[in-house]
mmCIF file of C-alpha atoms (C1' of nucleotides) in Angstrom:
data_model
loop_
_atom_site.group_PDB
_atom_site.id
_atom_site.type_symbol
_atom_site.label_atom_id
_atom_site.label_comp_id
_atom_site.label_asym_id
_atom_site.label_seq_id
_atom_site.Cartn_x
_atom_site.Cartn_y
_atom_site.Cartn_z
ATOM 1 C CA MET Q 1 -241.535 -186.431 -11.745
ATOM 2 C CA LYS Q 2 -240.706 -190.049 -12.133
ATOM 3 C CA ASN Q 3 -237.569 -191.615 -10.763
ATOM 4 C CA LYS Q 4 -234.524 -190.383 -12.513
ATOM 5 C CA MET Q 5 -233.165 -193.392 -14.356
ATOM 6 C CA ILE Q 6 -229.568 -194.332 -13.936
ATOM 7 C CA LYS Q 7 -227.109 -193.097 -16.483
ATOM 8 C CA GLU Q 8 -223.847 -194.928 -16.721
ATOM 9 C CA TYR Q 9 -220.525 -194.407 -18.283
ATOM 10 C CA THR Q 10 -219.326 -197.689 -19.601
ATOM 11 C CA ARG Q 11 -216.212 -198.651 -21.457
ATOM 12 C CA ILE Q 12 -217.202 -200.283 -24.692
ATOM 13 C CA GLN Q 13 -213.878 -200.590 -26.373
ATOM 14 C CA ASN Q 14 -210.220 -199.890 -25.634
ATOM 15 C CA GLY Q 15 -210.351 -196.478 -24.074
ATOM 16 C CA LEU Q 16 -213.665 -195.593 -25.674
ATOM 17 C CA PHE Q 17 -216.369 -194.647 -23.215
ATOM 18 C CA ALA Q 18 -220.019 -194.045 -23.898
ATOM 19 C CA LYS Q 19 -222.944 -192.793 -21.883
ATOM 20 C CA VAL Q 20 -226.072 -194.932 -21.920
ATOM 21 C CA SER Q 21 -229.403 -193.245 -21.333
ATOM 22 C CA LEU Q 22 -232.418 -195.108 -20.009
ATOM 23 C CA GLU Q 23 -234.743 -192.205 -20.637
ATOM 24 C CA ASN Q 24 -236.804 -191.788 -23.779
ATOM 25 C CA ASN Q 25 -235.444 -189.088 -26.048
ATOM 26 C CA PHE Q 26 -238.632 -189.149 -28.104
ATOM 27 C CA LYS Q 27 -242.407 -189.282 -27.893
ATOM 28 C CA MET Q 28 -244.321 -192.398 -28.845
ATOM 29 C CA GLU Q 29 -246.137 -190.552 -31.642
ATOM 30 C CA GLU Q 30 -242.783 -189.930 -33.267
ATOM 31 C CA ILE Q 31 -242.065 -193.641 -33.671
ATOM 32 C CA LEU Q 32 -243.323 -194.389 -37.166
ATOM 33 C CA ARG Q 33 -240.716 -196.719 -38.615
ATOM 34 C CA ILE Q 34 -239.123 -199.579 -36.706
ATOM 35 C CA ALA Q 35 -236.215 -201.627 -38.022
ATOM 36 C CA GLY Q 36 -235.451 -205.234 -37.114
ATOM 37 C CA VAL Q 37 -231.892 -206.502 -37.502
ATOM 38 C CA ASP Q 38 -230.548 -210.045 -37.704
ATOM 39 C CA ILE Q 39 -227.637 -212.030 -39.126
ATOM 40 C CA ALA Q 40 -227.381 -215.622 -40.391
ATOM 41 C CA TYR Q 41 -224.062 -217.443 -40.629
ATOM 42 C CA TRP Q 42 -222.553 -220.274 -42.620
ATOM 43 C CA GLU Q 43 -219.201 -221.777 -43.295
ATOM 44 C CA GLU Q 44 -217.430 -222.587 -46.548
ATOM 45 C CA LYS Q 45 -213.978 -224.087 -46.979
ATOM 46 C CA GLY Q 46 -212.993 -223.066 -43.502
ATOM 47 C CA PHE Q 47 -214.127 -219.474 -43.937
ATOM 48 C CA HIS Q 48 -217.037 -217.996 -42.041
ATOM 49 C CA TYR Q 49 -219.595 -215.816 -43.748
ATOM 50 C CA GLY Q 50 -222.647 -213.914 -42.661
ATOM 51 C CA THR Q 51 -225.567 -212.078 -44.189
ATOM 52 C CA CYS Q 52 -227.333 -209.268 -42.375
ATOM 53 C CA CYS Q 53 -230.905 -208.256 -43.112
ATOM 54 C CA ILE Q 54 -232.710 -205.192 -41.875
ATOM 55 C CA VAL Q 55 -236.465 -205.050 -42.221
ATOM 56 C CA VAL Q 56 -238.251 -201.753 -41.633
ATOM 57 C CA ILE Q 57 -241.945 -201.748 -40.855
ATOM 58 C CA ASN Q 58 -244.568 -199.094 -40.381
ATOM 59 C CA PHE Q 59 -245.195 -199.256 -36.632
ATOM 60 C CA ARG Q 60 -248.900 -198.501 -37.089
ATOM 61 C CA THR Q 61 -249.795 -200.821 -39.943
ATOM 62 C CA LYS Q 62 -246.992 -203.351 -39.364
ATOM 63 C CA ILE Q 63 -246.414 -203.388 -43.098
ATOM 64 C CA VAL Q 64 -242.871 -203.778 -44.424
ATOM 65 C CA ILE Q 65 -241.747 -200.541 -46.046
ATOM 66 C CA GLU Q 66 -238.109 -201.295 -46.787
ATOM 67 C CA GLN Q 67 -235.374 -203.836 -46.356
ATOM 68 C CA SER Q 68 -231.679 -204.090 -47.030
ATOM 69 C CA THR Q 69 -229.018 -206.769 -46.969
ATOM 70 C CA SER Q 70 -225.260 -206.975 -46.637
ATOM 71 C CA ASN Q 71 -222.955 -209.963 -46.592
ATOM 72 C CA GLY Q 72 -219.329 -210.878 -46.298
ATOM 73 C CA GLU Q 73 -216.672 -212.797 -44.441
ATOM 74 C CA ILE Q 74 -216.884 -212.832 -40.667
ATOM 75 C CA THR Q 75 -213.479 -212.660 -39.040
ATOM 76 C CA VAL Q 76 -214.333 -211.811 -35.446
ATOM 77 C CA PRO Q 77 -215.150 -214.906 -33.367
ATOM 78 C CA TYR Q 78 -218.199 -215.174 -31.185
ATOM 79 C CA ILE Q 79 -217.279 -214.446 -27.607
ATOM 80 C CA PRO Q 80 -220.115 -214.241 -25.066
ATOM 81 C CA GLY Q 81 -220.346 -210.603 -24.004
ATOM 82 C CA PHE Q 82 -218.719 -209.248 -27.153
ATOM 83 C CA LEU Q 83 -221.321 -209.980 -29.808
ATOM 84 C CA ALA Q 84 -221.344 -206.404 -31.104
ATOM 85 C CA PHE Q 85 -217.771 -206.625 -32.308
ATOM 86 C CA ARG Q 86 -218.696 -209.599 -34.446
ATOM 87 C CA GLU Q 87 -221.973 -208.284 -35.862
ATOM 88 C CA LEU Q 88 -221.623 -204.515 -36.164
ATOM 89 C CA PRO Q 89 -219.581 -204.393 -39.391
ATOM 90 C CA LEU Q 90 -222.261 -206.129 -41.442
ATOM 91 C CA VAL Q 91 -225.043 -204.354 -39.585
ATOM 92 C CA MET Q 92 -223.690 -200.908 -40.420
ATOM 93 C CA GLU Q 93 -223.119 -201.909 -44.009
ATOM 94 C CA ALA Q 94 -226.786 -202.849 -44.302
ATOM 95 C CA VAL Q 95 -227.859 -199.681 -42.480
ATOM 96 C CA GLU Q 96 -226.052 -197.535 -45.021
ATOM 97 C CA LYS Q 97 -228.032 -199.146 -47.805
ATOM 98 C CA LEU Q 98 -231.350 -198.015 -46.327
ATOM 99 C CA THR Q 99 -232.913 -195.048 -48.065
ATOM 100 C CA MET Q 100 -235.087 -194.117 -45.126
ATOM 101 C CA ASP Q 101 -234.117 -193.382 -41.564
ATOM 102 C CA PRO Q 102 -235.835 -195.721 -39.065
ATOM 103 C CA ASP Q 103 -236.990 -194.103 -35.823
ATOM 104 C CA LEU Q 104 -236.006 -197.096 -33.711
ATOM 105 C CA TYR Q 105 -233.992 -200.299 -34.120
ATOM 106 C CA MET Q 106 -234.672 -203.680 -32.546
ATOM 107 C CA PHE Q 107 -231.839 -206.192 -32.278
ATOM 108 C CA ASP Q 108 -231.565 -209.916 -31.919
ATOM 109 C CA GLY Q 109 -229.525 -209.784 -28.721
ATOM 110 C CA ASN Q 110 -229.222 -207.837 -25.507
ATOM 111 C CA GLY Q 111 -228.959 -204.159 -24.766
ATOM 112 C CA TYR Q 112 -228.579 -202.998 -21.166
ATOM 113 C CA LEU Q 113 -229.049 -206.603 -20.016
ATOM 114 C CA HIS Q 114 -225.330 -207.224 -20.122
ATOM 115 C CA TYR Q 115 -222.578 -207.278 -17.509
ATOM 116 C CA ARG Q 116 -221.073 -204.066 -18.882
ATOM 117 C CA HIS Q 117 -224.487 -202.713 -19.911
ATOM 118 C CA MET Q 118 -223.153 -202.925 -23.417
ATOM 119 C CA GLY Q 119 -224.956 -205.604 -25.365
ATOM 120 C CA LEU Q 120 -225.306 -205.442 -29.142
ATOM 121 C CA ALA Q 121 -228.334 -203.133 -29.111
ATOM 122 C CA THR Q 122 -226.656 -200.624 -26.823
ATOM 123 C CA HIS Q 123 -223.295 -200.678 -28.553
ATOM 124 C CA ALA Q 124 -224.979 -200.272 -31.959
ATOM 125 C CA SER Q 125 -226.947 -197.232 -30.817
ATOM 126 C CA PHE Q 126 -223.804 -195.100 -30.782
ATOM 127 C CA TYR Q 127 -223.336 -195.685 -34.480
ATOM 128 C CA LEU Q 128 -227.019 -195.357 -35.334
ATOM 129 C CA ASN Q 129 -227.824 -192.364 -33.143
ATOM 130 C CA LYS Q 130 -231.302 -193.792 -32.719
ATOM 131 C CA PRO Q 131 -233.182 -195.446 -29.848
ATOM 132 C CA THR Q 132 -232.580 -199.215 -29.756
ATOM 133 C CA ILE Q 133 -234.136 -202.212 -28.021
ATOM 134 C CA GLY Q 134 -232.508 -205.554 -27.280
ATOM 135 C CA VAL Q 135 -234.534 -208.734 -27.781
ATOM 136 C CA ALA Q 136 -232.745 -211.972 -26.893
ATOM 137 C CA LYS Q 137 -234.166 -215.470 -27.162
ATOM 138 C CA ASN Q 138 -231.869 -216.828 -24.479
ATOM 139 C CA TYR Q 139 -230.473 -215.550 -21.228
ATOM 140 C CA LEU Q 140 -226.849 -214.555 -20.914
ATOM 141 C CA LYS Q 141 -226.305 -214.906 -17.193
ATOM 142 C CA ILE Q 142 -224.986 -211.898 -15.299
ATOM 143 C CA GLU Q 143 -223.118 -212.236 -12.030
ATOM 144 C CA ASN Q 144 -224.528 -215.709 -11.460
ATOM 145 C CA THR Q 145 -227.982 -214.208 -11.247
ATOM 146 C CA PRO Q 146 -230.692 -216.567 -12.518
ATOM 147 C CA PHE Q 147 -233.930 -215.172 -13.877
ATOM 148 C CA VAL Q 148 -237.388 -215.837 -12.468
ATOM 149 C CA MET Q 149 -239.787 -217.424 -14.919
ATOM 150 C CA PRO Q 150 -242.841 -215.173 -15.457
ATOM 151 C CA GLU Q 151 -246.402 -216.486 -15.183
ATOM 152 C CA ASN Q 152 -247.785 -218.279 -18.207
ATOM 153 C CA GLU Q 153 -249.920 -215.402 -19.441
ATOM 154 C CA THR Q 154 -249.590 -212.947 -22.298
ATOM 155 C CA GLY Q 155 -247.636 -209.920 -21.172
ATOM 156 C CA ALA Q 156 -246.455 -211.450 -17.893
ATOM 157 C CA PHE Q 157 -242.907 -210.532 -16.925
ATOM 158 C CA THR Q 158 -240.275 -210.540 -14.231
ATOM 159 C CA ASP Q 159 -237.374 -208.155 -14.040
ATOM 160 C CA ILE Q 160 -233.732 -209.104 -13.859
ATOM 161 C CA ARG Q 161 -232.133 -206.965 -11.235
ATOM 162 C CA ILE Q 162 -228.929 -206.915 -9.305
ATOM 163 C CA GLY Q 163 -229.065 -204.860 -6.177
ATOM 164 C CA GLN Q 164 -231.324 -201.926 -6.893
ATOM 165 C CA GLU Q 165 -230.576 -201.871 -10.565
ATOM 166 C CA ILE Q 166 -232.870 -203.381 -13.178
ATOM 167 C CA TYR Q 167 -230.940 -204.760 -16.132
ATOM 168 C CA GLY Q 168 -233.732 -206.155 -18.250
ATOM 169 C CA ARG Q 169 -236.994 -208.046 -18.374
ATOM 170 C CA VAL Q 170 -238.134 -211.618 -18.989
ATOM 171 C CA LEU Q 171 -241.263 -211.147 -21.058
ATOM 172 C CA ARG Q 172 -243.879 -213.731 -21.979
ATOM 173 C CA THR Q 173 -245.144 -212.309 -25.264
ATOM 174 C CA ALA Q 174 -247.895 -214.913 -25.534
ATOM 175 C CA LYS Q 175 -249.342 -217.750 -23.503
ATOM 176 C CA ASP Q 176 -247.583 -221.117 -23.770
ATOM 177 C CA VAL Q 177 -244.411 -219.818 -25.390
ATOM 178 C CA LYS Q 178 -240.867 -219.392 -24.119
ATOM 179 C CA PRO Q 179 -240.373 -215.880 -22.768
ATOM 180 C CA ILE Q 180 -237.923 -213.480 -24.409
ATOM 181 C CA PHE Q 181 -235.381 -211.166 -22.792
ATOM 182 C CA VAL Q 182 -236.089 -207.509 -23.400
ATOM 183 C CA SER Q 183 -233.821 -204.663 -22.435
ATOM 184 C CA SER Q 184 -233.256 -201.024 -23.287
ATOM 185 C CA GLY Q 185 -230.582 -200.432 -25.848
ATOM 186 C CA ASN Q 186 -230.232 -196.687 -25.468
ATOM 187 C CA TRP Q 187 -232.388 -193.538 -25.271
ATOM 188 C CA ILE Q 188 -235.434 -195.535 -24.214
ATOM 189 C CA ASP Q 189 -236.710 -196.892 -20.914
ATOM 190 C CA LEU Q 190 -237.631 -200.470 -20.128
ATOM 191 C CA ALA Q 191 -241.363 -199.799 -19.843
ATOM 192 C CA THR Q 192 -241.451 -198.226 -23.283
ATOM 193 C CA SER Q 193 -239.255 -200.974 -24.710
ATOM 194 C CA THR Q 194 -241.731 -203.531 -23.393
ATOM 195 C CA GLU Q 195 -244.650 -201.561 -24.777
ATOM 196 C CA VAL Q 196 -243.099 -201.356 -28.235
ATOM 197 C CA VAL Q 197 -242.199 -205.041 -28.241
ATOM 198 C CA MET Q 198 -245.700 -206.115 -27.204
ATOM 199 C CA ALA Q 199 -247.205 -203.845 -29.843
ATOM 200 C CA CYS Q 200 -245.154 -205.762 -32.416
ATOM 201 C CA ILE Q 201 -246.369 -209.228 -31.427
ATOM 202 C CA ASN Q 202 -248.849 -211.054 -33.634
ATOM 203 C CA GLU Q 203 -250.230 -214.570 -33.520
ATOM 204 C CA ASN Q 204 -247.471 -215.898 -35.781
ATOM 205 C CA SER Q 205 -244.498 -215.510 -33.525
ATOM 206 C CA ARG Q 206 -243.331 -214.992 -29.973
ATOM 207 C CA LEU Q 207 -240.785 -212.521 -31.348
ATOM 208 C CA PRO Q 208 -241.656 -208.942 -32.297
ATOM 209 C CA ILE Q 209 -242.389 -208.590 -36.019
ATOM 210 C CA PRO Q 210 -239.290 -206.595 -37.067
ATOM 211 C CA VAL Q 211 -236.868 -209.103 -35.555
ATOM 212 C CA ARG Q 212 -238.926 -212.055 -36.722
ATOM 213 C CA LEU Q 213 -239.046 -210.828 -40.319
ATOM 214 C CA ALA Q 214 -235.342 -210.008 -40.303
ATOM 215 C CA ASP Q 215 -234.707 -213.554 -39.110
ATOM 216 C CA ILE Q 216 -236.734 -214.964 -41.993
ATOM 217 C CA GLU Q 217 -235.133 -212.692 -44.598
ATOM 218 C CA THR Q 218 -231.707 -213.547 -43.337
ATOM 219 C CA ARG Q 219 -232.246 -217.260 -43.978
ATOM 220 C CA LEU Q 220 -233.664 -216.612 -47.429
ATOM 221 C CA ALA Q 221 -230.679 -214.436 -48.285
ATOM 222 C CA ARG Q 222 -228.279 -217.111 -47.121
ATOM 223 C CA ARG Q 223 -230.027 -219.713 -49.232
ATOM 224 C CA ASN Q 224 -229.340 -217.619 -52.300
ATOM 225 C CA LEU Q 225 -225.738 -216.923 -51.408
ATOM 226 C CA ILE Q 226 -224.891 -220.537 -50.958
ATOM 227 C CA SER Q 227 -225.552 -222.962 -53.802
ATOM 228 C CA LYS Q 228 -227.124 -225.503 -51.516
ATOM 229 C "C1'" DG K 1 -210.001 -231.039 -17.084
ATOM 230 C "C1'" DC K 2 -214.936 -229.045 -16.609
ATOM 231 C "C1'" DG K 3 -218.610 -225.929 -17.235
ATOM 232 C "C1'" DA K 4 -220.567 -221.662 -19.461
ATOM 233 C "C1'" DC K 5 -221.952 -219.806 -23.580
ATOM 234 C "C1'" DA K 6 -226.761 -213.185 -26.444
ATOM 235 C "C1'" DG K 7 -225.628 -214.866 -31.624
ATOM 236 C "C1'" DA V 1 -225.478 -219.158 -34.520
ATOM 237 C "C1'" DT V 2 -225.500 -224.009 -37.053
ATOM 238 C "C1'" DC V 3 -225.669 -229.206 -37.898
ATOM 239 C "C1'" DT V 4 -230.735 -232.169 -38.416
ATOM 240 C "C1'" DT V 5 -235.502 -236.760 -38.100
ATOM 241 C "C1'" DG V 6 -238.429 -237.976 -35.870
ATOM 242 C "C1'" DT V 7 -241.658 -237.223 -32.610
ATOM 243 C "C1'" DC V 8 -244.338 -235.696 -28.408
ATOM 244 C "C1'" DG V 9 -248.371 -232.877 -27.608
ATOM 245 C "C1'" DC V 10 -252.547 -230.112 -28.675
#
DNA sequence: GCGACAG
DNA sequence: ATCTTGTCGC
């Protein structure tokens, strides 16, 4: 038996508590479709808008099999540590437009790597009821704990831990690129999260394919929504 | 007032 | 996140 991972009860919203699991509730062979989620923002006449794109790929072939978009006014401000409250409305709207049910979701943001263990990827999992992974491009410092830069080699990583608890991982997805910050969202462990992320890296980007494609689609969608 | 700050 | 040209480096 491997170490029993920590399970925590964390308050995610006024009186609402949720249990986060850092154990896989699936087998790797069952992961066939992976969704990448991202949002792009813009401002018009003092109003803030956003467009969310979800791109689903076949985990084996890495081919895009479906995508959906949602857009609308964004009324919740960005507050470090509360990103989910700002992004979830559009995310869920786009999720409902999908015809297929992805086996796993990857987010542009943190999961367990968060001072309440409740980053976007983790918070979203309770609405998706699917395993999620958090992939952030920058580090949101926790308890004044800096991260250790991993070696400059593909796959090199260092873990971000406080006390005996590992929050997330600084992962160098390729040589000579900025590392990314990977963490479990829910129902998946950090080792598996890392494995899935690395399996989604190609020579075109330091970000895993699903998130990278969602990022690209999101900008294209915005271009068409704004007459610029 | 100053610094921090996922997206 | 977004606003943006040139420019340093391979």
